[in-house]
PDB file of N, CA and C in Angstrom:
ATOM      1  N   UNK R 290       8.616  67.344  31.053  1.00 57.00           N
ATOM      2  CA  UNK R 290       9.029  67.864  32.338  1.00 57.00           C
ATOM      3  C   UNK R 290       9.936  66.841  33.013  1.00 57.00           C
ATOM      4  N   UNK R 291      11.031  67.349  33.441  1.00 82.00           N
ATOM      5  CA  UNK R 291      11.448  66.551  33.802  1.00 82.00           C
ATOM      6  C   UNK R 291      11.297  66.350  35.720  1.00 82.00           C
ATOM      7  N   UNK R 292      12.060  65.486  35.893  1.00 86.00           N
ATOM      8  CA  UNK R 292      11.965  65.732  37.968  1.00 86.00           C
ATOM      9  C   UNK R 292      12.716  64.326  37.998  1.00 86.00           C
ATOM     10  N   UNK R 293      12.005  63.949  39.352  1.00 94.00           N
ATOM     11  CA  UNK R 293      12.192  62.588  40.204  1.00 94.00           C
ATOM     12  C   UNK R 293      11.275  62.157  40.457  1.00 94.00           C
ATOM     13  N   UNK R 294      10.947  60.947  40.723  1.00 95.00           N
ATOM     14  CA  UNK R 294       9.518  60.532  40.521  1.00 95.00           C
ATOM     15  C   UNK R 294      10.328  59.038  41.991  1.00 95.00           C
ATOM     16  N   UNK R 295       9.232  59.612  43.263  1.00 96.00           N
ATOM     17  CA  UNK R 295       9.434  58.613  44.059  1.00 96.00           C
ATOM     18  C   UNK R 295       8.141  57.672  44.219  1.00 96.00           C
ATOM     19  N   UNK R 296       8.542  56.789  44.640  1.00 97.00           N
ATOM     20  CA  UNK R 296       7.324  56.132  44.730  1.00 97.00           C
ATOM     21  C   UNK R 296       7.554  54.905  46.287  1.00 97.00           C
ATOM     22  N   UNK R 297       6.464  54.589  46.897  1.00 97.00           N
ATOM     23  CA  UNK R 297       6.584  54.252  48.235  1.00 97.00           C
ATOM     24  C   UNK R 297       5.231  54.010  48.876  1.00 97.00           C
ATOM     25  N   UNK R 298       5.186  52.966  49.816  1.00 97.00           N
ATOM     26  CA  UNK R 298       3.555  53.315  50.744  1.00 97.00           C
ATOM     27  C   UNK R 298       3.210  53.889  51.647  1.00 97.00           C
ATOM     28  N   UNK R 299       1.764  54.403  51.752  1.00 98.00           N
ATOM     29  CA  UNK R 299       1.681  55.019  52.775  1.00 98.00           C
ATOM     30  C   UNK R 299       0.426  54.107  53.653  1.00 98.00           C
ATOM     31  N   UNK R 300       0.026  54.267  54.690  1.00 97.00           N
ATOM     32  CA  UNK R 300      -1.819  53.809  55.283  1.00 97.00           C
ATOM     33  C   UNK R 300      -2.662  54.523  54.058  1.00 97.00           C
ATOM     34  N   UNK R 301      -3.392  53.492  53.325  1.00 98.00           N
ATOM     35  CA  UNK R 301      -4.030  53.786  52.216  1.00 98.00           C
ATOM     36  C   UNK R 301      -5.360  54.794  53.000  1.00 98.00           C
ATOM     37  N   UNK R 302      -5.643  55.086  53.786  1.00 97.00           N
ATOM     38  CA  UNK R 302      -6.551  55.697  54.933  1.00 97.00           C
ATOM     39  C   UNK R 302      -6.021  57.126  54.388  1.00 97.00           C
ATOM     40  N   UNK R 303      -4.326  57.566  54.332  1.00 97.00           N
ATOM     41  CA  UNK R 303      -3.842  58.860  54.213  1.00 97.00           C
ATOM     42  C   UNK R 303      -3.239  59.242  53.044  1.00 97.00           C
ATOM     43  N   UNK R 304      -3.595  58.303  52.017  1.00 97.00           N
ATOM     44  CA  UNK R 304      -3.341  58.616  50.871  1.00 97.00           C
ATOM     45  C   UNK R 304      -3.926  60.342  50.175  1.00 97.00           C
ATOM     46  N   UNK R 305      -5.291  60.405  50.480  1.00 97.00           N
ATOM     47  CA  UNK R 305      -5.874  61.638  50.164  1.00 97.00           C
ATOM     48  C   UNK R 305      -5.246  63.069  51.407  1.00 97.00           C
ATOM     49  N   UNK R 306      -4.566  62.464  52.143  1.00 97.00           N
ATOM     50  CA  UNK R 306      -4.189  63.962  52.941  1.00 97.00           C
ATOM     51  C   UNK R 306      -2.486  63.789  52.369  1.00 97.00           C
ATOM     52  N   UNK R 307      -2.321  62.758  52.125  1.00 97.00           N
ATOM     53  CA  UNK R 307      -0.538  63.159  51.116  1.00 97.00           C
ATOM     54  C   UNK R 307      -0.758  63.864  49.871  1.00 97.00           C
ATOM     55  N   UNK R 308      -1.592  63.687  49.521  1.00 96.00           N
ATOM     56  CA  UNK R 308      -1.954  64.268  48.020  1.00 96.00           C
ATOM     57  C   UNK R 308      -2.187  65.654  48.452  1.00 96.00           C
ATOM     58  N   UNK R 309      -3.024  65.926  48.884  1.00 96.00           N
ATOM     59  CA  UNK R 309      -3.790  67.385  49.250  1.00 96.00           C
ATOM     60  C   UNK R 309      -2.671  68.219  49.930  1.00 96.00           C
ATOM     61  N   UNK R 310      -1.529  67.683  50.931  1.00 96.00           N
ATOM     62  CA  UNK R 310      -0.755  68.341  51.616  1.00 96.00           C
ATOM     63  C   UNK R 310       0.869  69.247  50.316  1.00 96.00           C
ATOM     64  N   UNK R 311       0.728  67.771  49.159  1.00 96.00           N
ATOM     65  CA  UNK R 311       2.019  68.157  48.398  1.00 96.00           C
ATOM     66  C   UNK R 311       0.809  69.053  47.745  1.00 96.00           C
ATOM     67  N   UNK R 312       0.040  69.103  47.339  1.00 94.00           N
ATOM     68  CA  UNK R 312      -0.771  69.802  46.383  1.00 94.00           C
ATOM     69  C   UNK R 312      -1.294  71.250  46.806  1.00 94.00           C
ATOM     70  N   UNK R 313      -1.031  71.498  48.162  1.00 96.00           N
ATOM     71  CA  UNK R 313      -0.711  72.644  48.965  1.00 96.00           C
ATOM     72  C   UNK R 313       0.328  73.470  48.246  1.00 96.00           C
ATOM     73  N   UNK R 314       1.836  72.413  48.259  1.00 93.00           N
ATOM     74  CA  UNK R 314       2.400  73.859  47.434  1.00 93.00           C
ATOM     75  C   UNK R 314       2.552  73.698  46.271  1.00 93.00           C
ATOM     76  N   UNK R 315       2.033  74.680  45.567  1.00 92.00           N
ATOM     77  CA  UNK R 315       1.832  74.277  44.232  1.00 92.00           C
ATOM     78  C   UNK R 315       2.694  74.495  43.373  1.00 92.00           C
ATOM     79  N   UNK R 316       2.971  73.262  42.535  1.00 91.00           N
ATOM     80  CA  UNK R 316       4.012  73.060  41.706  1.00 91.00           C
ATOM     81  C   UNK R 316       5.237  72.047  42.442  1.00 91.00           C
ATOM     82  N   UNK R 317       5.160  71.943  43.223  1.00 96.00           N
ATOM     83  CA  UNK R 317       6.235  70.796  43.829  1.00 96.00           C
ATOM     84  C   UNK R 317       6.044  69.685  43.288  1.00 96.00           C
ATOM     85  N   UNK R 318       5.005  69.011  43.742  1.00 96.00           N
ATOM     86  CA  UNK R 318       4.993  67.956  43.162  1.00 96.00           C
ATOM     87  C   UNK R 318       3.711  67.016  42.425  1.00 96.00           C
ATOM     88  N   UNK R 319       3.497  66.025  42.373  1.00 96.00           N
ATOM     89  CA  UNK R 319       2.262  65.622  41.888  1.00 96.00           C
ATOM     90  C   UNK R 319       2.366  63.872  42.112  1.00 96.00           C
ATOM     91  N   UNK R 320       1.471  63.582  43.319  1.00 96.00           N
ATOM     92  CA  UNK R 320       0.691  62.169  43.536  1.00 96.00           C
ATOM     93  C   UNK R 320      -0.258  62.177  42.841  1.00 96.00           C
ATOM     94  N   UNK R 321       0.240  60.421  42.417  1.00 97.00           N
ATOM     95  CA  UNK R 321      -0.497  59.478  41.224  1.00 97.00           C
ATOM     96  C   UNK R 321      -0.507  58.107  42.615  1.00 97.00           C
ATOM     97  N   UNK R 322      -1.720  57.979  42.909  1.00 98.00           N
ATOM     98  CA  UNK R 322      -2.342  56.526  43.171  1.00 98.00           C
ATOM     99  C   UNK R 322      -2.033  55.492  42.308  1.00 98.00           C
ATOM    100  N   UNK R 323      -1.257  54.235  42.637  1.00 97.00           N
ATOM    101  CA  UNK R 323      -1.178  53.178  42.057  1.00 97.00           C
ATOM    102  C   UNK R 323      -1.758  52.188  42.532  1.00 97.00           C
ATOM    103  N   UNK R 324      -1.923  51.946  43.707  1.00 97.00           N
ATOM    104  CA  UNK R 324      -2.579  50.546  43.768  1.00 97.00           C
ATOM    105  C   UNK R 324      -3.337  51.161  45.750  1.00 97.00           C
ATOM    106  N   UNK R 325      -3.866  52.152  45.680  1.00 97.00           N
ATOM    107  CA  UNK R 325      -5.132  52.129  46.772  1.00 97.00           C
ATOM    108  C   UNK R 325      -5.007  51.284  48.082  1.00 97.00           C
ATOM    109  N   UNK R 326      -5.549  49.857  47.165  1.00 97.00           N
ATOM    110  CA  UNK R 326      -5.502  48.844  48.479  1.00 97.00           C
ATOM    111  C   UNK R 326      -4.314  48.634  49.310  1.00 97.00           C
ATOM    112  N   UNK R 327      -2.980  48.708  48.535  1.00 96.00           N
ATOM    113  CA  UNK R 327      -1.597  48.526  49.076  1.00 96.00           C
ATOM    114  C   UNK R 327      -1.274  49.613  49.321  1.00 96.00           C
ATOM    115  N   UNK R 328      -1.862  51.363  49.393  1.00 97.00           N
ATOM    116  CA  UNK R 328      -1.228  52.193  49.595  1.00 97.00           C
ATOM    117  C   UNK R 328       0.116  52.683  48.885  1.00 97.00           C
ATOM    118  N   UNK R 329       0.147  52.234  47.703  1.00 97.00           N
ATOM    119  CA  UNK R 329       1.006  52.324  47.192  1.00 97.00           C
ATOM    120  C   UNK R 329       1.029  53.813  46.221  1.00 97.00           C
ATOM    121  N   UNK R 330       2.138  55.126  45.795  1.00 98.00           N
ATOM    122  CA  UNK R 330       1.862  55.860  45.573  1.00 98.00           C
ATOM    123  C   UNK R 330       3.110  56.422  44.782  1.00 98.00           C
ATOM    124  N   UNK R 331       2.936  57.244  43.930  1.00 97.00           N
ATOM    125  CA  UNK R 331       4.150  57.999  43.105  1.00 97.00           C
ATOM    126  C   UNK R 331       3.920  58.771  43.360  1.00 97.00           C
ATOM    127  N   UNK R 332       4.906  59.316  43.493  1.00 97.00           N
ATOM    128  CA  UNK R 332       5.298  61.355  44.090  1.00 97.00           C
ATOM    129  C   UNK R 332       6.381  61.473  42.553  1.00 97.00           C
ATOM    130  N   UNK R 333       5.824  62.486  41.811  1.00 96.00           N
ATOM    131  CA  UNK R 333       6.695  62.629  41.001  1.00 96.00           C
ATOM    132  C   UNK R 333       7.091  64.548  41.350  1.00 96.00           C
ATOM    133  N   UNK R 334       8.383  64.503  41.539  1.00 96.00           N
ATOM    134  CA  UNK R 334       9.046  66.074  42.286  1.00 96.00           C
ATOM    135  C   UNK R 334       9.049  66.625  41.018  1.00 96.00           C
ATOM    136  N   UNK R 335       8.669  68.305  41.128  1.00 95.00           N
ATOM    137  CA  UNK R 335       9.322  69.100  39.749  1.00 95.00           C
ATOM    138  C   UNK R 335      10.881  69.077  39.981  1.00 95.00           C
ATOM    139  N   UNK R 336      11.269  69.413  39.037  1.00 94.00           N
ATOM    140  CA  UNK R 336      12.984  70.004  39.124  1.00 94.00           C
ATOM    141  C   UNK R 336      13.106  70.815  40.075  1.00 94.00           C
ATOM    142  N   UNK R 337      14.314  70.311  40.909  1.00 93.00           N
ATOM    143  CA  UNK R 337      14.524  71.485  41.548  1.00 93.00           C
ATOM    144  C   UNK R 337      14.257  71.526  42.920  1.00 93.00           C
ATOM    145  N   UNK R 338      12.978  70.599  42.986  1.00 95.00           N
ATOM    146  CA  UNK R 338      12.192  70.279  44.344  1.00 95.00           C
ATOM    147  C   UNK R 338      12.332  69.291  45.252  1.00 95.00           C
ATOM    148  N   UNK R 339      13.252  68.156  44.606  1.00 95.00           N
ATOM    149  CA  UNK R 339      13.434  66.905  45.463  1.00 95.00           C
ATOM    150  C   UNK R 339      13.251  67.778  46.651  1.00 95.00           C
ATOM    151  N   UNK R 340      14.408  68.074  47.206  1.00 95.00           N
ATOM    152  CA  UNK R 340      14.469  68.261  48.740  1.00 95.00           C
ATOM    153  C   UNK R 340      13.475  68.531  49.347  1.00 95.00           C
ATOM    154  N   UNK R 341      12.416  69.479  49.149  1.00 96.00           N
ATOM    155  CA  UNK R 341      11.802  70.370  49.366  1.00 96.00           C
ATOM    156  C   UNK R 341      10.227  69.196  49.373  1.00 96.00           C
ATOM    157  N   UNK R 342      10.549  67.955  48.527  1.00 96.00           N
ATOM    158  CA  UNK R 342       8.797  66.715  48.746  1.00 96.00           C
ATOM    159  C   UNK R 342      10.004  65.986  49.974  1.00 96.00           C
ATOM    160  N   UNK R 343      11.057  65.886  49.943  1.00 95.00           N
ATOM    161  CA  UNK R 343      11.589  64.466  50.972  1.00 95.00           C
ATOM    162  C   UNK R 343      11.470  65.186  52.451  1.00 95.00           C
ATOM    163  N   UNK R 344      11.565  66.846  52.206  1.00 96.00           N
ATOM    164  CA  UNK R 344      10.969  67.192  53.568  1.00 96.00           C
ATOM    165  C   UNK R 344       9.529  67.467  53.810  1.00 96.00           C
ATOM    166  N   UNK R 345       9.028  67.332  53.204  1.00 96.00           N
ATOM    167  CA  UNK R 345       7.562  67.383  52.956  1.00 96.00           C
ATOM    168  C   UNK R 345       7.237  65.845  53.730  1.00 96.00           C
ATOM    169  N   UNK R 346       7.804  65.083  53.075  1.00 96.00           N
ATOM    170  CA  UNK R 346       7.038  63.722  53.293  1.00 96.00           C
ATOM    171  C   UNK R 346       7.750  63.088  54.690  1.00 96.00           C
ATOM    172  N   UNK R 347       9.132  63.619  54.503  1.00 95.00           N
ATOM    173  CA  UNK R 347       9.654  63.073  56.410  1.00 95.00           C
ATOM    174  C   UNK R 347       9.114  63.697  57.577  1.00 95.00           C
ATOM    175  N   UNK R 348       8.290  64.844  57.060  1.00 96.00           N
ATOM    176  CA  UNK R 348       7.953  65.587  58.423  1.00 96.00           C
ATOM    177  C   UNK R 348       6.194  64.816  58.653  1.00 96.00           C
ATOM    178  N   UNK R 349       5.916  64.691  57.314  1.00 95.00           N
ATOM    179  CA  UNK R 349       4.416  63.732  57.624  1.00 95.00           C
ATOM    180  C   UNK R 349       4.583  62.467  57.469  1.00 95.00           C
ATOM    181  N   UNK R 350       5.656  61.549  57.113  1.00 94.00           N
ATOM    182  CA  UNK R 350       5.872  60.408  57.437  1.00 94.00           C
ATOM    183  C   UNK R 350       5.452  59.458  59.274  1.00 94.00           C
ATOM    184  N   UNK R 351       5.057  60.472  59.805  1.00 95.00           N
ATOM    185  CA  UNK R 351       4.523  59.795  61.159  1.00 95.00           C
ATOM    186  C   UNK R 351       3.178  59.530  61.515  1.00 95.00           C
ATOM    187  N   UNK R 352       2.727  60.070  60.328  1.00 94.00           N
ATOM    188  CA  UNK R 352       0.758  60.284  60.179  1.00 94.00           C
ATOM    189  C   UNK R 352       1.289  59.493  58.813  1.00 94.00           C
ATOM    190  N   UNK R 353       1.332  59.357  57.936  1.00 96.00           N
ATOM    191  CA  UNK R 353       1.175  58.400  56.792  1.00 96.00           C
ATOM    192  C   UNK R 353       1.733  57.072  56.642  1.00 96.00           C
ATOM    193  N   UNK R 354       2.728  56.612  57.819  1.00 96.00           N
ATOM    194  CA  UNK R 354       3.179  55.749  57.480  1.00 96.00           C
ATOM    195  C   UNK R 354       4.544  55.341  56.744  1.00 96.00           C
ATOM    196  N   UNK R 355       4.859  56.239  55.725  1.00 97.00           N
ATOM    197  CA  UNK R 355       5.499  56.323  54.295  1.00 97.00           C
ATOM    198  C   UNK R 355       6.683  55.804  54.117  1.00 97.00           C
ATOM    199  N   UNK R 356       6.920  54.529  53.296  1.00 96.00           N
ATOM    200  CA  UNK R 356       7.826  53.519  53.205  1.00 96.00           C
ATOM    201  C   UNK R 356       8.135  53.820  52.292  1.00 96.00           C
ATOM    202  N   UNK R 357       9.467  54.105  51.493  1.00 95.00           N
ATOM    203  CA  UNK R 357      10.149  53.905  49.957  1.00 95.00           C
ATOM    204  C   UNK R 357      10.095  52.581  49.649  1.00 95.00           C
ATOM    205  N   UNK R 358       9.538  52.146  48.324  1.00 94.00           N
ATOM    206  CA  UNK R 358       9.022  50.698  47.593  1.00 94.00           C
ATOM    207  C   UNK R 358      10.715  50.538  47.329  1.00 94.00           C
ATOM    208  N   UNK R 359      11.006  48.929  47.354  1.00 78.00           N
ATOM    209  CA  UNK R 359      12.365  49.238  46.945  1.00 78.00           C
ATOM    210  C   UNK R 359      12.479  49.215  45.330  1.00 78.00           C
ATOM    211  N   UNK R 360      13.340  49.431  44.589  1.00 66.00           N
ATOM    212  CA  UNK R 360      13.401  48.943  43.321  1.00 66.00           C
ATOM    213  C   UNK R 360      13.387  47.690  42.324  1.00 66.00           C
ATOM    214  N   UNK R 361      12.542  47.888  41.473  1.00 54.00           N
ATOM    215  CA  UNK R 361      11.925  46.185  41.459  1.00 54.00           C
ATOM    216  C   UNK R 361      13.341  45.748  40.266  1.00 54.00           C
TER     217      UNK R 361
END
């Protein structure tokens, strides 16, 4: 499958309502927990969907926190 796969932190507190909120619509996208304590998180988008998780996540970016990790 292919997509985009973002990854970024959120308040590790709202990690489980970012998950549950993309997992609302189903098939968009899919959060993978990487590191909990740092809030750290992958959003990997289906095809097709970028737009559709970056508005997802800018409109709850004020309850989560949600920082893009930069590229290592």
């Amino acid at each position: 499958m292919q997509g985009t796969v973002f990854l970024g932190f959120v308040d590790p507190r709202t990690i489980h309502f970012l998950s549950s909120t993309l997992e609302a619509y189903e098939g968009v996208a899919v959060v993978t927990t990487v590191d909990s304590d740092l809030g750290l998180v992958r959003i990997h988008a289906a095809p097709d969907c970028e737009d559709d998780v970056l508005a997802i996540i800018g409109a709850e970016s004020k309850f989560t926190g949600w920082v893009p990790a930069e590229p290592a």
